[in-house]
Every structure is written in C-alpha cells, then in structure tokens.
Tab-separated table of C-alpha atoms and ligand atoms in Angstrom:
chain	number	residue	atom	x	y	z
H	1	MET	CA	-124.153	242.141	130.660
H	2	PRO	CA	-123.091	239.582	133.261
H	3	LYS	CA	-123.831	240.283	136.930
H	4	ALA	CA	-120.796	241.466	138.875
H	5	GLU	CA	-119.529	239.037	141.508
H	6	GLU	CA	-116.732	241.299	142.764
H	7	THR	CA	-115.537	244.866	142.148
H	8	VAL	CA	-115.011	245.289	138.406
H	9	LEU	CA	-114.740	247.943	135.753
H	10	GLU	CA	-116.672	246.676	132.747
H	11	ILE	CA	-115.461	247.981	129.432
H	12	ASP	CA	-117.953	247.972	126.605
H	13	LEU	CA	-116.163	247.849	123.258
H	14	ASN	CA	-119.424	248.400	121.368
H	15	ALA	CA	-119.782	251.751	123.152
H	16	LEU	CA	-116.186	252.540	122.156
H	17	ALA	CA	-117.010	251.770	118.515
H	18	HIS	CA	-120.110	253.972	118.706
H	19	ASN	CA	-118.064	256.874	120.114
H	20	PHE	CA	-115.281	256.473	117.570
H	21	LYS	CA	-117.779	256.552	114.697
H	22	THR	CA	-119.723	259.471	116.208
H	23	ILE	CA	-116.582	261.586	116.586
H	24	LYS	CA	-115.268	260.552	113.187
H	25	SER	CA	-118.551	261.622	111.578
H	26	GLN	CA	-117.787	265.196	112.729
H	27	LEU	CA	-114.620	265.291	110.647
H	28	LYS	CA	-114.135	266.332	107.062
H	29	PRO	CA	-113.086	263.440	104.824
H	30	GLY	CA	-109.351	262.842	104.972
H	31	VAL	CA	-108.831	264.259	108.459
H	32	LYS	CA	-106.845	261.708	110.444
H	33	PHE	CA	-107.803	260.407	113.878
H	34	MET	CA	-105.338	260.169	116.756
H	35	SER	CA	-106.748	258.169	119.677
H	36	VAL	CA	-105.447	259.350	123.037
H	37	ILE	CA	-105.036	256.308	125.276
H	38	LYS	CA	-102.751	257.661	127.985
H	39	ALA	CA	-103.264	256.675	131.634
H	40	TYR	CA	-104.489	253.146	130.780
H	41	ALA	CA	-106.894	254.560	128.198
H	42	TYR	CA	-108.321	256.932	130.798
H	43	GLY	CA	-108.528	254.191	133.404
H	44	ASN	CA	-110.000	251.581	131.086
H	45	ASP	CA	-107.699	248.942	129.617
H	46	ALA	CA	-105.116	250.387	127.263
H	47	ALA	CA	-104.302	247.246	125.282
H	48	GLY	CA	-107.918	246.091	124.905
H	49	ILE	CA	-109.011	249.582	123.876
H	50	ALA	CA	-106.051	250.003	121.495
H	51	HIS	CA	-106.695	246.702	119.683
H	52	LYS	CA	-110.323	247.687	119.130
H	53	LEU	CA	-109.319	251.168	117.899
H	54	GLU	CA	-106.856	249.653	115.431
H	55	GLU	CA	-109.648	247.460	114.129
H	56	LEU	CA	-111.908	250.533	113.858
H	57	GLY	CA	-109.253	252.303	111.817
H	58	THR	CA	-107.573	254.858	114.058
H	59	ASP	CA	-104.588	256.422	112.284
H	60	TYR	CA	-102.493	257.222	115.315
H	61	PHE	CA	-102.218	256.709	119.045
H	62	ALA	CA	-100.984	259.083	121.739
H	63	VAL	CA	-99.889	258.294	125.280
H	64	ALA	CA	-98.212	260.496	127.871
H	65	TYR	CA	-95.202	258.468	128.967
H	66	THR	CA	-92.709	256.260	127.174
H	67	GLU	CA	-93.495	253.286	129.420
H	68	GLU	CA	-97.129	253.410	128.273
H	69	GLY	CA	-96.011	253.244	124.658
H	70	ILE	CA	-93.682	250.314	125.314
H	71	ARG	CA	-96.536	248.384	126.928
H	72	LEU	CA	-98.668	248.921	123.830
H	73	ARG	CA	-95.895	247.716	121.531
H	74	LYS	CA	-95.468	244.608	123.704
H	75	ALA	CA	-99.223	244.024	123.392
H	76	GLY	CA	-98.797	243.962	119.624
H	77	ILE	CA	-100.014	247.451	118.701
H	78	SER	CA	-98.417	248.451	115.394
H	79	ARG	CA	-99.872	251.879	114.501
H	80	PRO	CA	-97.701	254.938	115.156
H	81	ILE	CA	-97.636	256.086	118.793
H	82	LEU	CA	-96.905	259.682	119.802
H	83	ILE	CA	-95.348	260.098	123.258
H	84	LEU	CA	-96.752	263.407	124.507
H	85	ASN	CA	-94.595	263.840	127.571
H	86	PRO	CA	-91.237	262.093	127.094
H	87	GLN	CA	-88.004	262.939	128.867
H	88	PRO	CA	-84.595	262.844	127.172
H	89	VAL	CA	-83.608	259.875	129.358
H	90	ASN	CA	-86.321	257.904	127.508
H	91	TYR	CA	-85.071	258.628	123.981
H	92	PRO	CA	-83.104	255.387	123.505
H	93	GLU	CA	-86.169	253.329	124.514
H	94	ILE	CA	-88.382	255.459	122.286
H	95	ILE	CA	-86.231	254.623	119.300
H	96	LYS	CA	-85.882	250.976	120.271
H	97	HIS	CA	-89.683	250.540	120.338
H	98	CYS	CA	-90.481	252.711	117.297
H	99	LEU	CA	-92.292	255.333	119.356
H	100	GLU	CA	-92.483	258.971	118.270
H	101	PRO	CA	-91.448	261.761	120.645
H	102	ASN	CA	-93.056	265.139	121.144
H	103	LEU	CA	-90.126	267.602	120.918
H	104	TYR	CA	-91.199	270.842	122.518
H	105	SER	CA	-88.076	272.875	123.233
H	106	ALA	CA	-84.643	273.674	121.829
H	107	ARG	CA	-83.113	271.368	124.435
H	108	THR	CA	-85.307	268.330	123.687
H	109	LEU	CA	-85.098	268.779	119.926
H	110	GLN	CA	-81.309	269.088	119.938
H	111	LEU	CA	-80.835	266.108	122.262
H	112	PHE	CA	-83.023	263.945	120.051
H	113	ILE	CA	-81.227	265.018	116.881
H	114	ASP	CA	-77.871	264.271	118.548
H	115	LEU	CA	-78.967	260.740	119.430
H	116	ALA	CA	-80.576	260.117	116.039
H	117	GLU	CA	-77.389	261.195	114.265
H	118	LYS	CA	-75.241	259.065	116.558
H	119	GLN	CA	-77.401	256.055	115.658
H	120	ASN	CA	-77.264	256.949	111.943
H	121	LEU	CA	-81.056	257.109	111.746
H	122	GLU	CA	-82.783	258.455	108.701
H	123	ASP	CA	-86.100	260.346	108.725
H	124	TYR	CA	-86.970	259.183	112.254
H	125	PRO	CA	-90.550	260.434	112.886
H	126	VAL	CA	-90.858	263.238	115.471
H	127	HIS	CA	-93.536	265.757	116.430
H	128	ILE	CA	-93.030	269.451	117.164
H	129	LYS	CA	-95.259	271.127	119.721
H	130	PHE	CA	-96.167	274.804	119.770
H	131	ASN	CA	-97.255	276.679	122.882
H	132	THR	CA	-100.019	279.030	121.762
H	133	GLY	CA	-101.371	279.934	125.202
H	134	MET	CA	-101.673	276.810	127.322
H	135	ASN	CA	-98.189	277.497	128.701
H	136	ARG	CA	-97.486	273.875	129.452
H	137	LEU	CA	-95.133	272.581	126.737
H	138	GLY	CA	-94.055	273.900	123.352
H	139	PHE	CA	-92.184	276.491	121.327
H	140	THR	CA	-93.796	279.932	121.565
H	141	GLU	CA	-93.833	282.636	118.892
H	142	ALA	CA	-91.072	284.368	120.850
H	143	ASN	CA	-88.773	281.343	120.914
H	144	TYR	CA	-89.623	279.844	117.528
H	145	HIS	CA	-86.206	281.023	116.359
H	146	GLN	CA	-84.650	278.601	118.879
H	147	ILE	CA	-85.690	275.674	116.735
H	148	PRO	CA	-82.191	274.579	115.894
H	149	LYS	CA	-80.982	275.564	112.491
H	150	ASN	CA	-79.796	272.018	111.885
H	151	LEU	CA	-83.411	270.782	111.840
H	152	LYS	CA	-83.487	271.669	108.133
H	153	LYS	CA	-80.137	270.100	107.446
H	154	THR	CA	-80.329	266.886	109.395
H	155	LYS	CA	-81.493	263.792	107.576
H	156	SER	CA	-81.786	261.877	110.845
H	157	ILE	CA	-85.288	263.036	111.783
H	158	LYS	CA	-88.452	263.948	109.956
H	159	VAL	CA	-91.154	266.197	111.413
H	160	VAL	CA	-94.256	264.088	110.802
H	161	SER	CA	-96.555	266.446	112.675
H	162	ALA	CA	-96.769	269.831	114.345
H	163	PHE	CA	-99.382	270.477	116.985
H	164	THR	CA	-100.680	272.669	119.768
H	165	HIS	CA	-103.091	272.182	122.653
H	166	LEU	CA	-106.115	274.390	123.300
H	167	ALA	CA	-106.553	275.548	126.876
H	168	ALA	CA	-110.321	276.118	127.009
H	169	SER	CA	-111.983	274.525	123.995
H	170	GLU	CA	-114.967	273.416	126.122
H	171	ASP	CA	-115.723	276.957	127.325
H	172	TRP	CA	-117.714	279.290	125.036
H	173	LYS	CA	-116.780	282.288	127.188
H	174	GLU	CA	-113.170	281.726	126.122
H	175	ARG	CA	-113.989	281.623	122.417
H	176	GLU	CA	-111.871	284.641	121.575
H	177	PHE	CA	-108.852	283.220	123.362
H	178	THR	CA	-109.272	279.845	121.667
H	179	LEU	CA	-109.506	281.475	118.244
H	180	SER	CA	-106.327	283.416	119.009
H	181	GLN	CA	-104.601	280.107	119.827
H	182	ILE	CA	-105.757	278.674	116.494
H	183	TYR	CA	-104.444	281.723	114.575
H	184	LYS	CA	-101.099	281.573	116.357
H	185	PHE	CA	-100.835	277.878	115.532
H	186	LYS	CA	-101.557	278.534	111.848
H	187	ASP	CA	-98.817	281.131	111.821
H	188	LEU	CA	-96.238	278.976	113.572
H	189	ALA	CA	-97.073	275.948	111.425
H	190	GLY	CA	-96.711	278.134	108.338
H	191	SER	CA	-93.210	279.217	109.395
H	192	LEU	CA	-92.219	275.644	110.114
H	193	ILE	CA	-93.445	274.399	106.735
H	194	GLU	CA	-91.457	277.142	105.052
H	195	ASP	CA	-88.344	276.291	107.052
H	196	ILE	CA	-88.393	272.517	106.590
H	197	GLY	CA	-89.754	272.579	103.042
H	198	TYR	CA	-92.560	270.054	103.475
H	199	GLU	CA	-95.962	269.914	105.166
H	200	PRO	CA	-96.302	267.650	108.205
H	201	LEU	CA	-99.667	266.665	109.705
H	202	LEU	CA	-101.124	269.548	111.722
H	203	HIS	CA	-103.385	269.103	114.737
H	204	SER	CA	-104.886	271.164	117.531
H	205	CYS	CA	-108.292	269.695	118.503
H	206	ASN	CA	-109.024	267.625	121.572
H	207	THR	CA	-112.517	266.132	121.991
H	208	SER	CA	-114.295	269.377	122.922
H	209	ALA	CA	-112.610	271.281	120.090
H	210	ILE	CA	-113.629	268.651	117.524
H	211	PHE	CA	-117.241	269.578	118.273
H	212	ASN	CA	-116.818	273.290	119.079
H	213	TYR	CA	-114.137	274.362	116.572
H	214	PRO	CA	-114.545	272.181	113.474
H	215	SER	CA	-112.548	274.698	111.444
H	216	ALA	CA	-109.496	273.924	113.615
H	217	SER	CA	-109.329	270.241	112.639
H	218	PHE	CA	-106.404	270.786	110.226
H	219	SER	CA	-105.221	267.355	109.050
H	220	MET	CA	-105.623	265.363	112.296
H	221	VAL	CA	-107.522	265.510	115.599
H	222	ARG	CA	-106.659	264.057	119.002
H	223	SER	CA	-109.525	262.541	120.928
H	224	GLY	CA	-109.387	261.022	124.381
H	225	LEU	CA	-112.356	261.681	126.648
H	226	GLY	CA	-114.923	261.432	123.841
H	227	LEU	CA	-113.807	257.918	122.970
H	228	TYR	CA	-114.687	256.844	126.494
H	229	GLY	CA	-118.120	258.438	126.223
H	230	PHE	CA	-117.891	261.920	127.751
H	231	ALA	CA	-117.337	265.383	126.354
H	232	ASN	CA	-117.471	268.111	129.015
H	233	ASP	CA	-120.966	268.999	127.832
H	234	ASP	CA	-124.388	267.545	128.682
H	235	ASN	CA	-125.645	267.610	125.075
H	236	LEU	CA	-122.550	265.886	123.750
H	237	ASN	CA	-122.681	263.395	126.609
H	238	LYS	CA	-126.074	262.325	125.201
H	239	LYS	CA	-124.566	261.540	121.791
H	240	LEU	CA	-121.811	259.395	123.256
H	241	LYS	CA	-121.973	256.148	125.221
H	242	PRO	CA	-119.958	255.626	128.417
H	243	VAL	CA	-117.502	252.777	127.879
H	244	GLY	CA	-116.871	252.004	131.543
H	245	THR	CA	-119.318	250.740	134.156
H	246	PHE	CA	-117.887	250.546	137.653
H	247	LYS	CA	-119.612	247.796	139.615
H	248	THR	CA	-119.303	246.007	142.913
H	249	ILE	CA	-121.461	243.769	145.078
H	250	ILE	CA	-122.866	243.671	148.591
H	251	SER	CA	-120.457	241.773	150.874
H	252	GLN	CA	-122.650	241.952	153.946
H	253	ILE	CA	-125.756	243.627	155.356
H	254	GLN	CA	-125.813	245.131	158.863
H	255	ASN	CA	-129.003	245.878	160.768
H	256	LEU	CA	-128.523	248.788	163.164
H	257	GLU	CA	-130.519	250.010	166.112
H	258	LYS	CA	-130.921	253.651	167.013
H	259	GLY	CA	-127.577	254.911	168.380
H	260	ASP	CA	-125.401	252.334	166.622
H	261	THR	CA	-122.540	253.802	164.629
H	262	VAL	CA	-120.784	252.841	161.401
H	263	GLY	CA	-117.109	252.773	160.490
H	264	TYR	CA	-113.969	254.613	161.555
H	265	GLY	CA	-114.418	257.492	163.965
H	266	ARG	CA	-118.051	256.336	164.392
H	267	ALA	CA	-118.761	258.944	161.747
H	268	PHE	CA	-122.304	257.786	161.003
H	269	LYS	CA	-124.821	257.412	163.817
H	270	ALA	CA	-128.166	255.687	163.231
H	271	GLU	CA	-131.054	257.978	164.235
H	272	THR	CA	-133.460	255.092	163.923
H	273	THR	CA	-133.486	251.446	162.805
H	274	THR	CA	-131.167	251.418	159.797
H	275	LYS	CA	-129.942	248.842	157.311
H	276	THR	CA	-126.492	249.270	155.757
H	277	ALA	CA	-124.628	247.327	153.107
H	278	THR	CA	-120.853	246.921	153.100
H	279	LEU	CA	-119.272	247.044	149.643
H	280	PRO	CA	-115.752	245.805	148.768
H	281	VAL	CA	-114.482	249.058	147.231
H	282	GLY	CA	-112.672	251.934	148.904
H	283	HIS	CA	-110.287	254.829	148.534
H	284	ALA	CA	-107.521	252.502	147.345
H	285	ASP	CA	-109.767	251.667	144.390
H	286	GLY	CA	-110.473	255.293	143.485
H	287	ILE	CA	-113.497	256.155	145.650
H	288	LYS	CA	-112.005	259.241	147.269
H	289	ARG	CA	-112.776	260.024	150.891
H	290	ILE	CA	-114.619	263.156	149.787
H	291	TYR	CA	-117.496	260.940	148.610
H	292	GLY	CA	-118.195	259.784	152.179
H	293	HIS	CA	-120.648	261.328	154.672
H	294	GLU	CA	-123.540	261.005	152.167
H	295	LYS	CA	-121.875	263.297	149.627
H	296	ALA	CA	-122.343	260.591	147.019
H	297	GLY	CA	-123.897	257.173	146.661
H	298	VAL	CA	-124.358	254.084	144.537
H	299	PHE	CA	-127.291	252.340	142.858
H	300	ILE	CA	-128.617	249.014	144.094
H	301	ASN	CA	-131.510	247.363	142.272
H	302	GLY	CA	-132.297	250.739	140.686
H	303	GLN	CA	-132.368	252.672	143.970
H	304	TYR	CA	-129.963	255.268	145.312
H	305	ALA	CA	-127.981	254.328	148.431
H	306	PRO	CA	-125.803	257.076	149.984
H	307	ILE	CA	-122.342	256.323	151.383
H	308	VAL	CA	-122.466	256.610	155.182
H	309	GLY	CA	-119.528	257.509	157.384
H	310	THR	CA	-115.995	257.608	156.097
H	311	VAL	CA	-114.675	255.826	153.025
H	312	CYS	CA	-112.299	253.049	154.137
H	313	MET	CA	-109.335	251.808	152.113
H	314	ASP	CA	-111.104	248.681	150.891
H	315	SER	CA	-114.745	249.250	151.833
H	316	ILE	CA	-117.621	251.659	151.852
H	317	MET	CA	-120.850	251.310	153.765
H	318	VAL	CA	-124.074	252.531	152.176
H	319	ASN	CA	-127.515	253.142	153.619
H	320	VAL	CA	-129.958	250.621	152.145
H	321	THR	CA	-132.848	251.184	154.541
H	322	GLY	CA	-136.024	250.517	152.559
H	323	ILE	CA	-134.148	249.070	149.584
H	324	ASN	CA	-134.972	245.504	148.651
H	325	CYS	CA	-131.512	243.909	148.517
H	326	GLU	CA	-129.406	241.093	149.906
H	327	GLU	CA	-125.812	239.962	150.215
H	328	GLY	CA	-124.294	239.204	146.811
H	329	ASP	CA	-126.484	241.718	144.923
H	330	GLU	CA	-124.878	243.821	142.215
H	331	VAL	CA	-124.110	247.502	142.916
H	332	ILE	CA	-123.470	250.215	140.327
H	333	ILE	CA	-121.005	252.951	141.257
H	334	PHE	CA	-121.024	254.699	137.888
H	335	GLY	CA	-122.454	253.921	134.485
H	336	GLY	CA	-126.128	253.161	133.900
H	337	PRO	CA	-128.216	255.212	136.341
H	338	GLN	CA	-125.253	257.268	137.593
H	339	HIS	CA	-123.329	259.218	134.957
H	340	VAL	CA	-119.616	259.708	135.607
H	341	SER	CA	-120.020	263.476	135.289
H	342	GLU	CA	-122.686	263.495	138.025
H	343	LEU	CA	-120.583	261.458	140.428
H	344	SER	CA	-117.411	263.433	139.732
H	345	ALA	CA	-119.272	266.717	140.284
H	346	LYS	CA	-120.340	265.471	143.736
H	347	GLY	CA	-116.654	265.036	144.573
H	348	GLY	CA	-115.774	268.493	143.249
H	349	THR	CA	-113.816	267.036	140.350
H	350	VAL	CA	-114.096	266.204	136.644
H	351	SER	CA	-114.755	262.949	134.775
H	352	TYR	CA	-111.096	262.776	133.720
H	353	GLU	CA	-109.908	262.517	137.324
H	354	LEU	CA	-112.587	260.083	138.453
H	355	ILE	CA	-112.069	257.562	135.634
H	356	THR	CA	-108.272	257.700	135.575
H	357	GLY	CA	-108.317	257.270	139.359
H	358	ILE	CA	-109.826	253.767	139.310
H	359	SER	CA	-106.815	251.908	140.599
H	360	GLN	CA	-105.091	249.067	138.800
H	361	ARG	CA	-106.152	246.499	141.395
H	362	VAL	CA	-109.732	246.740	140.138
H	363	LYS	CA	-110.330	243.952	137.654
H	364	ARG	CA	-111.079	245.116	134.115
H	365	VAL	CA	-113.630	243.013	132.248
H	366	ILE	CA	-113.919	243.567	128.520
H	367	ILE	CA	-117.331	243.144	126.982
H	368	GLN	CA	-117.257	242.570	123.225
Y	401	LIG	C1	-104.886	264.340	126.982
Y	401	LIG	C2	-104.648	265.121	125.757
Y	401	LIG	C3	-105.586	265.121	124.699
Y	401	LIG	C4	-106.957	264.473	124.802
Y	401	LIG	O1	-107.899	265.406	125.297
Y	401	LIG	P1	-109.421	265.016	125.488
Y	401	LIG	O2	-110.050	266.220	126.080
Y	401	LIG	O3	-109.446	263.860	126.443
Y	401	LIG	O4	-109.967	264.644	124.155
Y	401	LIG	C5	-105.232	265.760	123.536
Y	401	LIG	N1	-104.037	266.390	123.403
Y	401	LIG	C6	-103.143	266.434	124.404
Y	401	LIG	C7	-101.856	267.177	124.197
Y	401	LIG	C8	-103.414	265.829	125.613
Y	401	LIG	O5	-102.524	265.891	126.611
C-alpha cells in the first residue's frame, strides 16, 4: 500500500472480494445476495464498491434514500436497486431511474400504485416490508389486511420481494425473540403469496443473521457491515477483512516543556518534557470530540499515540513522547493495528457509526 501523504480513507477492493466470497460461502446454493451500500457504502465509496460487487456477482443492491440510488445509476450501475427508505415525493424519480421502492404501509403502497397506473406501467418491481418486531417500518400481522385489495388486481406493479428486518440477530440472549420474528415473517409471507398468487423473493437476514440464523436465509440475504469487514462479533471479525484504512500524516511536531499546554481550553498540560504531533484530521472528518483527552489514540510507526486535549475541527494533537517519528510520517487511525470495533468502543459507539461518520471531505483512495 502507498504511504499516505494527507488524510485518506483507503479502500481495499481485494478485502471486499474476500468478504463477499466468505459471506456467500455461508449460503445455500441459489440463495441470492443483496449488497447493502447505503450511506456511501458505509462510509467507503459507493460507486467504487458497487462496481466491484457487480463484477463479483451480487444479485441486488440496497440503499436507504432515493438520491443514493440515482447516484449509482449515474455511475453506471445496472443491477436492481432497492430503496429501503423512500418517501412518496421520491416516487417519480424512483420510476425515472428504474429504482425499486420498499412499500411498507397502506399509504405508501396505494400512492405508488396510483402513480404506476397513471403512468400506465406494467409489472413495475416493488418490495413489501413486514414489521415482525423491529417496529420501524412495515405491515404488521394486525394491519396485514390493510394491504390494498387492488394489489391483486393491478397489473401496474409486481411484488418482486417481501422482507422483514431482525432487531437483535447479533444477540444470542434474544434468540427466542428473533425466532419469533422469523416465524411471523414466514406466516405473513405465506399470506401474501396466497393473495397475489405467485412467490416473490423472501429475505430477512442482515450480516449477523446470515451467520447466526442460516435457516432464515429464505431466497435472498441482505449484507452490509460484513462486506466492509465487520460483523458485531470478534470471531466473525477474524474471518473478514476490513476494507477501509483511515490514515493521516504528521503535519508538525511540537516539543513542550513542563507546564506548556496544548490546544483549545489548554486542556492538556505537560507534566514533563513532552513531544506532540499535530495531525490534519478533526471532528469535521469524523473523529468525534469524545475521542479526545486520551480516550483514544492512533498508531505511528507501530506505536500507540493517545490524543491529547480536545479534538479540533481540522486537527488532533497526539502524544508521541518516546516514539521515533518525524513530520510527514504516516499515521493510522483505524485499520491495521487498530480495529474499527476497538476504536468505536472507546467512543462508546459501534463500528457502523464510526465508519459512516467519516465525512465526505476525506479523500477516498481505491486500492485494486
Ligand atoms: C442497513 C440494513 C441492512 C444491512 O445490515 P448489516 O447489519 O449492515 O448487514 C439490512 N437490511 C436493512 C433493512 C437495513 O436497513
């Protein structure tokens, strides 16, 4: 890998391929793979990641918002794209760009059918979501009957998949609850198949469920986090390879005497002769202020250097006393010696939040 000369997020497409194949090897033959690439492919680079996943043979993509899907189409992505969290105002754009909406309520389903009929569409692909206990989006058992009666009659749309989302698939203590979600989903999907007279794709598993509930794979799975190399579990983390490495460099070194202070509010005070390095990365790049005051640190030439004082918008200062380093040296924030899950835990958060929080001003560098 090239040495960083500024703050960059390196994206290793070989690691992505390894993760895709590792997850795919868990699936029974014929089970389809939906790659979840919402939020810039979890903070990576959505188009670069999507092109590689198409080449690897993903069957489907999912993003959260319509705008994310449009960007992928403009980048030349041709596989089907499910929009997980669309709003009715987006429906015309969804149709224009051949995106596929998640319809999760009587209101959204009816509004989409109305538009599809107005545009004389035929068999436009849509997805129906069931709420089996997550209580976020979806038709419940109690309101299944609200699925409009005209769903059977209309020729304008076709239900290409029905799905649900598991609330605690990573937590063995919640096994009973998760199994109850899977049973409810089977039931609801069964009713739907009877009502529409054909069998759409069925899916319930996110990354953790693919490993923990293989019997719930149905005909497709949806994987996000695992593709990027993490899986809410230390053992699984070992099987997967982190795709992103967040790097920066040393802008300047400061040599402090006892009593000198560092940064805003003079939050760090040198107790003795101290050497600090200033790095061009801050809270506007995704290093939250909670990581300051030695809560977390970075790696420089293989050694740990804690963040001293407060995190600035565009800088952090780290203690490099006793570390052999100079201006221009490469610094690793996560990846390599510091796993994302370790760093996120130090900030009281999860890998998902840390990696999707790397702001768009950080340059993404794709490594083939
Ligand atoms: C984000 C998301 C996923 C992906 O979950 P991972 O844990 O990242 O694999 C799957 N399904 C839905 C509905 C999601 O919102």
